[in-house]
């Protein structure tokens, strides 16, 4: 006789009935601040749920690359992930990535944790994701390359720059005159080593943890973009939790992300110092910063005209940043 199950079952391979399995995977190595924060999340959630939620962590892309992980979470085949493909959950996450939007990290944190930020998180439900919290994915994104120091926008012309499949980065590279090349994160080191690409952009933590400095020459502190770090959870899995475990899960996720932000941003200074030792560093002057800002204005205009978000929403975010 076939058993008929009415509604979702709490059992997901490897745990006993009455408990809920939460499998979480990401592309970063297990030494990365993201993974360290997830170890904390696992310890805290299993304790707070009194063992009713069992957490398994998979680092280094062992379950797939970031596009595959996002698809797995959306389909319910994986319960959680964090990564760079946030626009797949809600295109409004791209607002945070407008080039030169934020003057400093604290501004970004204010906006991402504001009422405006919560509306963006809630919008991810339409695509099958529950986002209990969004953090800041490291510090500002910087440039490295093997061709020349980057001091002004014209220095970007013709450079083959590795990018993730994030529209705002690709458009920013094009606006600066570079030639963006989409390469999977885990394949970037070899692409740099074999000159498939000339350079790449990432926060200092990613550049250091992936040891891109071994195959790059120049490091430019350009502070051109901040990325959000949404905690993507399968909405179907979350909806199947009883109300008490939903509350425990959400509060624990928020505590873990706050810890992640603190650890990540504190370590960013150490990573930055390492890169200035390993590579030939330079910083963008105030005058050239203005030139970069002017160069990327079409990127801002594109998203407003395409309806991703409105100028009023940008102004709302900036108002939150200045509080």
mmCIF file of N, CA and C in Angstrom, residues 31-109:
data_model
loop_
_atom_site.group_PDB
_atom_site.id
_atom_site.type_symbol
_atom_site.label_atom_id
_atom_site.label_comp_id
_atom_site.label_asym_id
_atom_site.label_seq_id
_atom_site.Cartn_x
_atom_site.Cartn_y
_atom_site.Cartn_z
ATOM 1 N N UNK A 31 38.226 28.215 4.826
ATOM 2 C CA UNK A 31 38.965 29.197 5.630
ATOM 3 C C UNK A 31 38.362 30.591 5.538
ATOM 4 N N UNK A 32 37.377 30.762 4.687
ATOM 5 C CA UNK A 32 36.803 32.076 4.400
ATOM 6 C C UNK A 32 35.879 32.529 5.533
ATOM 7 N N UNK A 33 35.799 33.853 5.779
ATOM 8 C CA UNK A 33 34.892 34.356 6.824
ATOM 9 C C UNK A 33 33.448 33.890 6.661
ATOM 10 N N UNK A 34 32.993 33.728 5.422
ATOM 11 C CA UNK A 34 31.620 33.259 5.220
ATOM 12 C C UNK A 34 31.429 31.886 5.843
ATOM 13 N N UNK A 35 32.357 30.994 5.609
ATOM 14 C CA UNK A 35 32.215 29.643 6.153
ATOM 15 C C UNK A 35 32.347 29.649 7.671
ATOM 16 N N UNK A 36 33.252 30.469 8.181
ATOM 17 C CA UNK A 36 33.413 30.546 9.634
ATOM 18 C C UNK A 36 32.122 31.015 10.299
ATOM 19 N N UNK A 37 31.435 31.963 9.668
ATOM 20 C CA UNK A 37 30.171 32.435 10.245
ATOM 21 C C UNK A 37 29.102 31.355 10.182
ATOM 22 N N UNK A 38 29.176 30.485 9.174
ATOM 23 C CA UNK A 38 28.199 29.414 9.069
ATOM 24 C C UNK A 38 28.468 28.297 10.074
ATOM 25 N N UNK A 39 29.717 28.116 10.461
ATOM 26 C CA UNK A 39 30.012 27.174 11.550
ATOM 27 C C UNK A 39 29.349 27.668 12.835
ATOM 28 N N UNK A 40 29.458 28.964 13.081
ATOM 29 C CA UNK A 40 28.790 29.573 14.239
ATOM 30 C C UNK A 40 27.281 29.381 14.133
ATOM 31 N N UNK A 41 26.721 29.609 12.945
ATOM 32 C CA UNK A 41 25.286 29.432 12.717
ATOM 33 C C UNK A 41 24.868 28.000 13.041
ATOM 34 N N UNK A 42 25.621 27.033 12.556
ATOM 35 C CA UNK A 42 25.305 25.623 12.802
ATOM 36 C C UNK A 42 25.279 25.323 14.298
ATOM 37 N N UNK A 43 26.315 25.761 15.003
ATOM 38 C CA UNK A 43 26.402 25.491 16.441
ATOM 39 C C UNK A 43 25.237 26.126 17.191
ATOM 40 N N UNK A 44 24.951 27.377 16.869
ATOM 41 C CA UNK A 44 23.904 28.105 17.578
ATOM 42 C C UNK A 44 22.513 27.573 17.249
ATOM 43 N N UNK A 45 22.266 27.259 15.977
ATOM 44 C CA UNK A 45 20.934 26.801 15.585
ATOM 45 C C UNK A 45 20.642 25.417 16.148
ATOM 46 N N UNK A 46 21.593 24.527 16.101
ATOM 47 C CA UNK A 46 21.353 23.189 16.641
ATOM 48 C C UNK A 46 21.112 23.240 18.138
ATOM 49 N N UNK A 47 21.791 24.159 18.824
ATOM 50 C CA UNK A 47 21.572 24.310 20.266
ATOM 51 C C UNK A 47 20.224 24.963 20.549
ATOM 52 N N UNK A 48 19.924 26.058 19.841
ATOM 53 C CA UNK A 48 18.685 26.800 20.097
ATOM 54 C C UNK A 48 17.445 25.993 19.732
ATOM 55 N N UNK A 49 17.568 25.127 18.722
ATOM 56 C CA UNK A 49 16.428 24.299 18.313
ATOM 57 C C UNK A 49 16.368 22.986 19.085
ATOM 58 N N UNK A 50 17.294 22.831 20.046
ATOM 59 C CA UNK A 50 17.378 21.598 20.842
ATOM 60 C C UNK A 50 17.499 20.362 19.945
ATOM 61 N N UNK A 51 18.276 20.519 18.895
ATOM 62 C CA UNK A 51 18.541 19.401 18.003
ATOM 63 C C UNK A 51 17.464 19.119 16.980
ATOM 64 N N UNK A 52 16.411 19.947 16.946
ATOM 65 C CA UNK A 52 15.339 19.702 15.983
ATOM 66 C C UNK A 52 15.739 20.090 14.559
ATOM 67 N N UNK A 53 16.714 20.991 14.427
ATOM 68 C CA UNK A 53 17.249 21.334 13.108
ATOM 69 C C UNK A 53 18.709 20.902 13.065
ATOM 70 N N UNK A 54 19.023 20.048 12.117
ATOM 71 C CA UNK A 54 20.387 19.564 11.932
ATOM 72 C C UNK A 54 20.992 20.264 10.716
ATOM 73 N N UNK A 55 22.173 20.825 10.887
ATOM 74 C CA UNK A 55 22.811 21.618 9.832
ATOM 75 C C UNK A 55 24.024 20.881 9.277
ATOM 76 N N UNK A 56 24.095 20.800 7.956
ATOM 77 C CA UNK A 56 25.278 20.284 7.264
ATOM 78 C C UNK A 56 25.843 21.396 6.393
ATOM 79 N N UNK A 57 27.157 21.588 6.433
ATOM 80 C CA UNK A 57 27.817 22.649 5.682
ATOM 81 C C UNK A 57 28.721 22.052 4.604
ATOM 82 N N UNK A 58 28.674 22.665 3.428
ATOM 83 C CA UNK A 58 29.499 22.223 2.303
ATOM 84 C C UNK A 58 30.181 23.443 1.696
ATOM 85 N N UNK A 59 31.503 23.516 1.818
ATOM 86 C CA UNK A 59 32.274 24.662 1.326
ATOM 87 C C UNK A 59 32.960 24.326 0.004
ATOM 88 N N UNK A 60 33.542 25.358 -0.604
ATOM 89 C CA UNK A 60 34.408 25.150 -1.759
ATOM 90 C C UNK A 60 33.732 24.700 -3.035
ATOM 91 N N UNK A 61 32.414 24.876 -3.131
ATOM 92 C CA UNK A 61 31.719 24.500 -4.355
ATOM 93 C C UNK A 61 31.596 23.011 -4.587
ATOM 94 N N UNK A 62 31.680 22.209 -3.529
ATOM 95 C CA UNK A 62 31.649 20.750 -3.718
ATOM 96 C C UNK A 62 30.286 20.252 -4.198
ATOM 97 N N UNK A 63 29.228 21.019 -3.942
ATOM 98 C CA UNK A 63 27.902 20.620 -4.422
ATOM 99 C C UNK A 63 27.521 21.313 -5.720
ATOM 100 N N UNK A 64 28.396 22.180 -6.216
ATOM 101 C CA UNK A 64 28.098 22.876 -7.462
ATOM 102 C C UNK A 64 28.588 24.307 -7.440
ATOM 103 N N UNK A 65 28.573 24.924 -8.597
ATOM 104 C CA UNK A 65 28.933 26.331 -8.714
ATOM 105 C C UNK A 65 27.747 27.187 -8.272
ATOM 106 N N UNK A 66 27.990 28.479 -8.107
ATOM 107 C CA UNK A 66 26.952 29.342 -7.539
ATOM 108 C C UNK A 66 25.633 29.310 -8.318
ATOM 109 N N UNK A 67 25.636 29.333 -9.655
ATOM 110 C CA UNK A 67 24.342 29.243 -10.357
ATOM 111 C C UNK A 67 23.584 27.965 -10.020
ATOM 112 N N UNK A 68 24.308 26.868 -9.919
ATOM 113 C CA UNK A 68 23.675 25.587 -9.594
ATOM 114 C C UNK A 68 23.137 25.587 -8.170
ATOM 115 N N UNK A 69 23.876 26.181 -7.252
ATOM 116 C CA UNK A 69 23.429 26.227 -5.857
ATOM 117 C C UNK A 69 22.158 27.051 -5.716
ATOM 118 N N UNK A 70 22.091 28.184 -6.427
ATOM 119 C CA UNK A 70 20.878 29.002 -6.378
ATOM 120 C C UNK A 70 19.684 28.226 -6.929
ATOM 121 N N UNK A 71 19.892 27.519 -8.026
ATOM 122 C CA UNK A 71 18.806 26.722 -8.602
ATOM 123 C C UNK A 71 18.368 25.623 -7.643
ATOM 124 N N UNK A 72 19.322 24.995 -6.978
ATOM 125 C CA UNK A 72 18.996 23.921 -6.043
ATOM 126 C C UNK A 72 18.165 24.432 -4.874
ATOM 127 N N UNK A 73 18.506 25.622 -4.374
ATOM 128 C CA UNK A 73 17.735 26.197 -3.267
ATOM 129 C C UNK A 73 16.332 26.569 -3.740
ATOM 130 N N UNK A 74 16.250 27.173 -4.904
ATOM 131 C CA UNK A 74 14.941 27.568 -5.436
ATOM 132 C C UNK A 74 14.025 26.362 -5.617
ATOM 133 N N UNK A 75 14.598 25.244 -6.061
ATOM 134 C CA UNK A 75 13.818 24.036 -6.306
ATOM 135 C C UNK A 75 13.602 23.199 -5.046
ATOM 136 N N UNK A 76 14.285 23.576 -3.951
ATOM 137 C CA UNK A 76 14.128 22.843 -2.703
ATOM 138 C C UNK A 76 15.038 21.643 -2.562
ATOM 139 N N UNK A 77 16.000 21.474 -3.479
ATOM 140 C CA UNK A 77 16.938 20.360 -3.394
ATOM 141 C C UNK A 77 18.113 20.654 -2.465
ATOM 142 N N UNK A 78 18.259 21.908 -2.093
ATOM 143 C CA UNK A 78 19.243 22.380 -1.127
ATOM 144 C C UNK A 78 18.519 23.411 -0.285
ATOM 145 N N UNK A 79 18.843 23.477 1.004
ATOM 146 C CA UNK A 79 18.063 24.357 1.877
ATOM 147 C C UNK A 79 18.624 25.773 1.989
ATOM 148 N N UNK A 80 19.926 25.974 1.732
ATOM 149 C CA UNK A 80 20.458 27.321 1.883
ATOM 150 C C UNK A 80 21.762 27.551 1.159
ATOM 151 N N UNK A 81 22.017 28.815 0.813
ATOM 152 C CA UNK A 81 23.284 29.210 0.212
ATOM 153 C C UNK A 81 23.493 30.697 0.416
ATOM 154 N N UNK A 82 24.714 31.135 0.225
ATOM 155 C CA UNK A 82 25.065 32.554 0.150
ATOM 156 C C UNK A 82 26.038 32.703 -1.008
ATOM 157 N N UNK A 83 25.934 33.801 -1.731
ATOM 158 C CA UNK A 83 26.812 33.986 -2.877
ATOM 159 C C UNK A 83 26.492 35.254 -3.630
ATOM 160 N N UNK A 84 27.027 35.358 -4.826
ATOM 161 C CA UNK A 84 26.991 36.612 -5.576
ATOM 162 C C UNK A 84 25.808 36.749 -6.522
ATOM 163 N N UNK A 85 24.993 35.708 -6.682
ATOM 164 C CA UNK A 85 23.941 35.761 -7.693
ATOM 165 C C UNK A 85 22.606 36.202 -7.108
ATOM 166 N N UNK A 86 22.661 37.254 -6.307
ATOM 167 C CA UNK A 86 21.478 37.734 -5.592
ATOM 168 C C UNK A 86 20.392 38.268 -6.512
ATOM 169 N N UNK A 87 20.749 38.745 -7.706
ATOM 170 C CA UNK A 87 19.729 39.302 -8.598
ATOM 171 C C UNK A 87 18.753 38.225 -9.070
ATOM 172 N N UNK A 88 19.144 36.954 -8.956
ATOM 173 C CA UNK A 88 18.224 35.877 -9.319
ATOM 174 C C UNK A 88 17.068 35.783 -8.333
ATOM 175 N N UNK A 89 17.278 36.276 -7.134
ATOM 176 C CA UNK A 89 16.223 36.256 -6.119
ATOM 177 C C UNK A 89 15.352 37.502 -6.201
ATOM 178 N N UNK A 90 15.974 38.640 -6.412
ATOM 179 C CA UNK A 90 15.248 39.909 -6.528
ATOM 180 C C UNK A 90 16.171 40.907 -7.210
ATOM 181 N N UNK A 91 15.747 41.425 -8.348
ATOM 182 C CA UNK A 91 16.594 42.349 -9.107
ATOM 183 C C UNK A 91 16.903 43.622 -8.327
ATOM 184 N N UNK A 92 16.094 43.923 -7.316
ATOM 185 C CA UNK A 92 16.345 45.148 -6.550
ATOM 186 C C UNK A 92 17.617 45.052 -5.704
ATOM 187 N N UNK A 93 18.132 43.836 -5.498
ATOM 188 C CA UNK A 93 19.435 43.724 -4.827
ATOM 189 C C UNK A 93 20.526 44.445 -5.622
ATOM 190 N N UNK A 94 20.308 44.584 -6.926
ATOM 191 C CA UNK A 94 21.300 45.257 -7.761
ATOM 192 C C UNK A 94 21.462 46.726 -7.398
ATOM 193 N N UNK A 95 20.462 47.310 -6.753
ATOM 194 C CA UNK A 95 20.591 48.713 -6.348
ATOM 195 C C UNK A 95 21.812 48.901 -5.456
ATOM 196 N N UNK A 96 22.042 47.953 -4.559
ATOM 197 C CA UNK A 96 23.182 48.064 -3.648
ATOM 198 C C UNK A 96 24.512 48.059 -4.400
ATOM 199 N N UNK A 97 24.510 47.509 -5.605
ATOM 200 C CA UNK A 97 25.754 47.338 -6.354
ATOM 201 C C UNK A 97 26.025 48.469 -7.334
ATOM 202 N N UNK A 98 25.203 49.507 -7.338
ATOM 203 C CA UNK A 98 25.484 50.633 -8.224
ATOM 204 C C UNK A 98 26.896 51.147 -7.942
ATOM 205 N N UNK A 99 27.716 51.309 -8.962
ATOM 206 C CA UNK A 99 29.109 51.708 -8.725
ATOM 207 C C UNK A 99 29.214 53.067 -8.046
ATOM 208 N N UNK A 100 30.034 53.103 -7.000
ATOM 209 C CA UNK A 100 30.314 54.316 -6.224
ATOM 210 C C UNK A 100 29.061 54.876 -5.536
ATOM 211 N N UNK A 101 28.122 53.981 -5.174
ATOM 212 C CA UNK A 101 26.906 54.404 -4.465
ATOM 213 C C UNK A 101 27.214 54.818 -3.036
ATOM 214 N N UNK A 102 28.043 54.032 -2.342
ATOM 215 C CA UNK A 102 28.299 54.258 -0.922
ATOM 216 C C UNK A 102 29.682 54.861 -0.702
ATOM 217 N N UNK A 103 29.738 55.787 0.263
ATOM 218 C CA UNK A 103 31.019 56.415 0.604
ATOM 219 C C UNK A 103 31.858 55.520 1.510
ATOM 220 N N UNK A 104 31.187 54.682 2.314
ATOM 221 C CA UNK A 104 31.909 53.792 3.219
ATOM 222 C C UNK A 104 31.036 52.592 3.561
ATOM 223 N N UNK A 105 31.624 51.639 4.256
ATOM 224 C CA UNK A 105 30.935 50.389 4.583
ATOM 225 C C UNK A 105 29.758 50.624 5.518
ATOM 226 N N UNK A 106 29.898 51.544 6.457
ATOM 227 C CA UNK A 106 28.823 51.792 7.416
ATOM 228 C C UNK A 106 27.560 52.265 6.716
ATOM 229 N N UNK A 107 27.704 53.064 5.672
ATOM 230 C CA UNK A 107 26.536 53.480 4.903
ATOM 231 C C UNK A 107 25.834 52.268 4.297
ATOM 232 N N UNK A 108 26.608 51.372 3.735
ATOM 233 C CA UNK A 108 26.027 50.174 3.129
ATOM 234 C C UNK A 108 25.283 49.336 4.163
ATOM 235 N N UNK A 109 25.870 49.155 5.333
ATOM 236 C CA UNK A 109 25.229 48.363 6.383
ATOM 237 C C UNK A 109 23.914 48.991 6.820
#
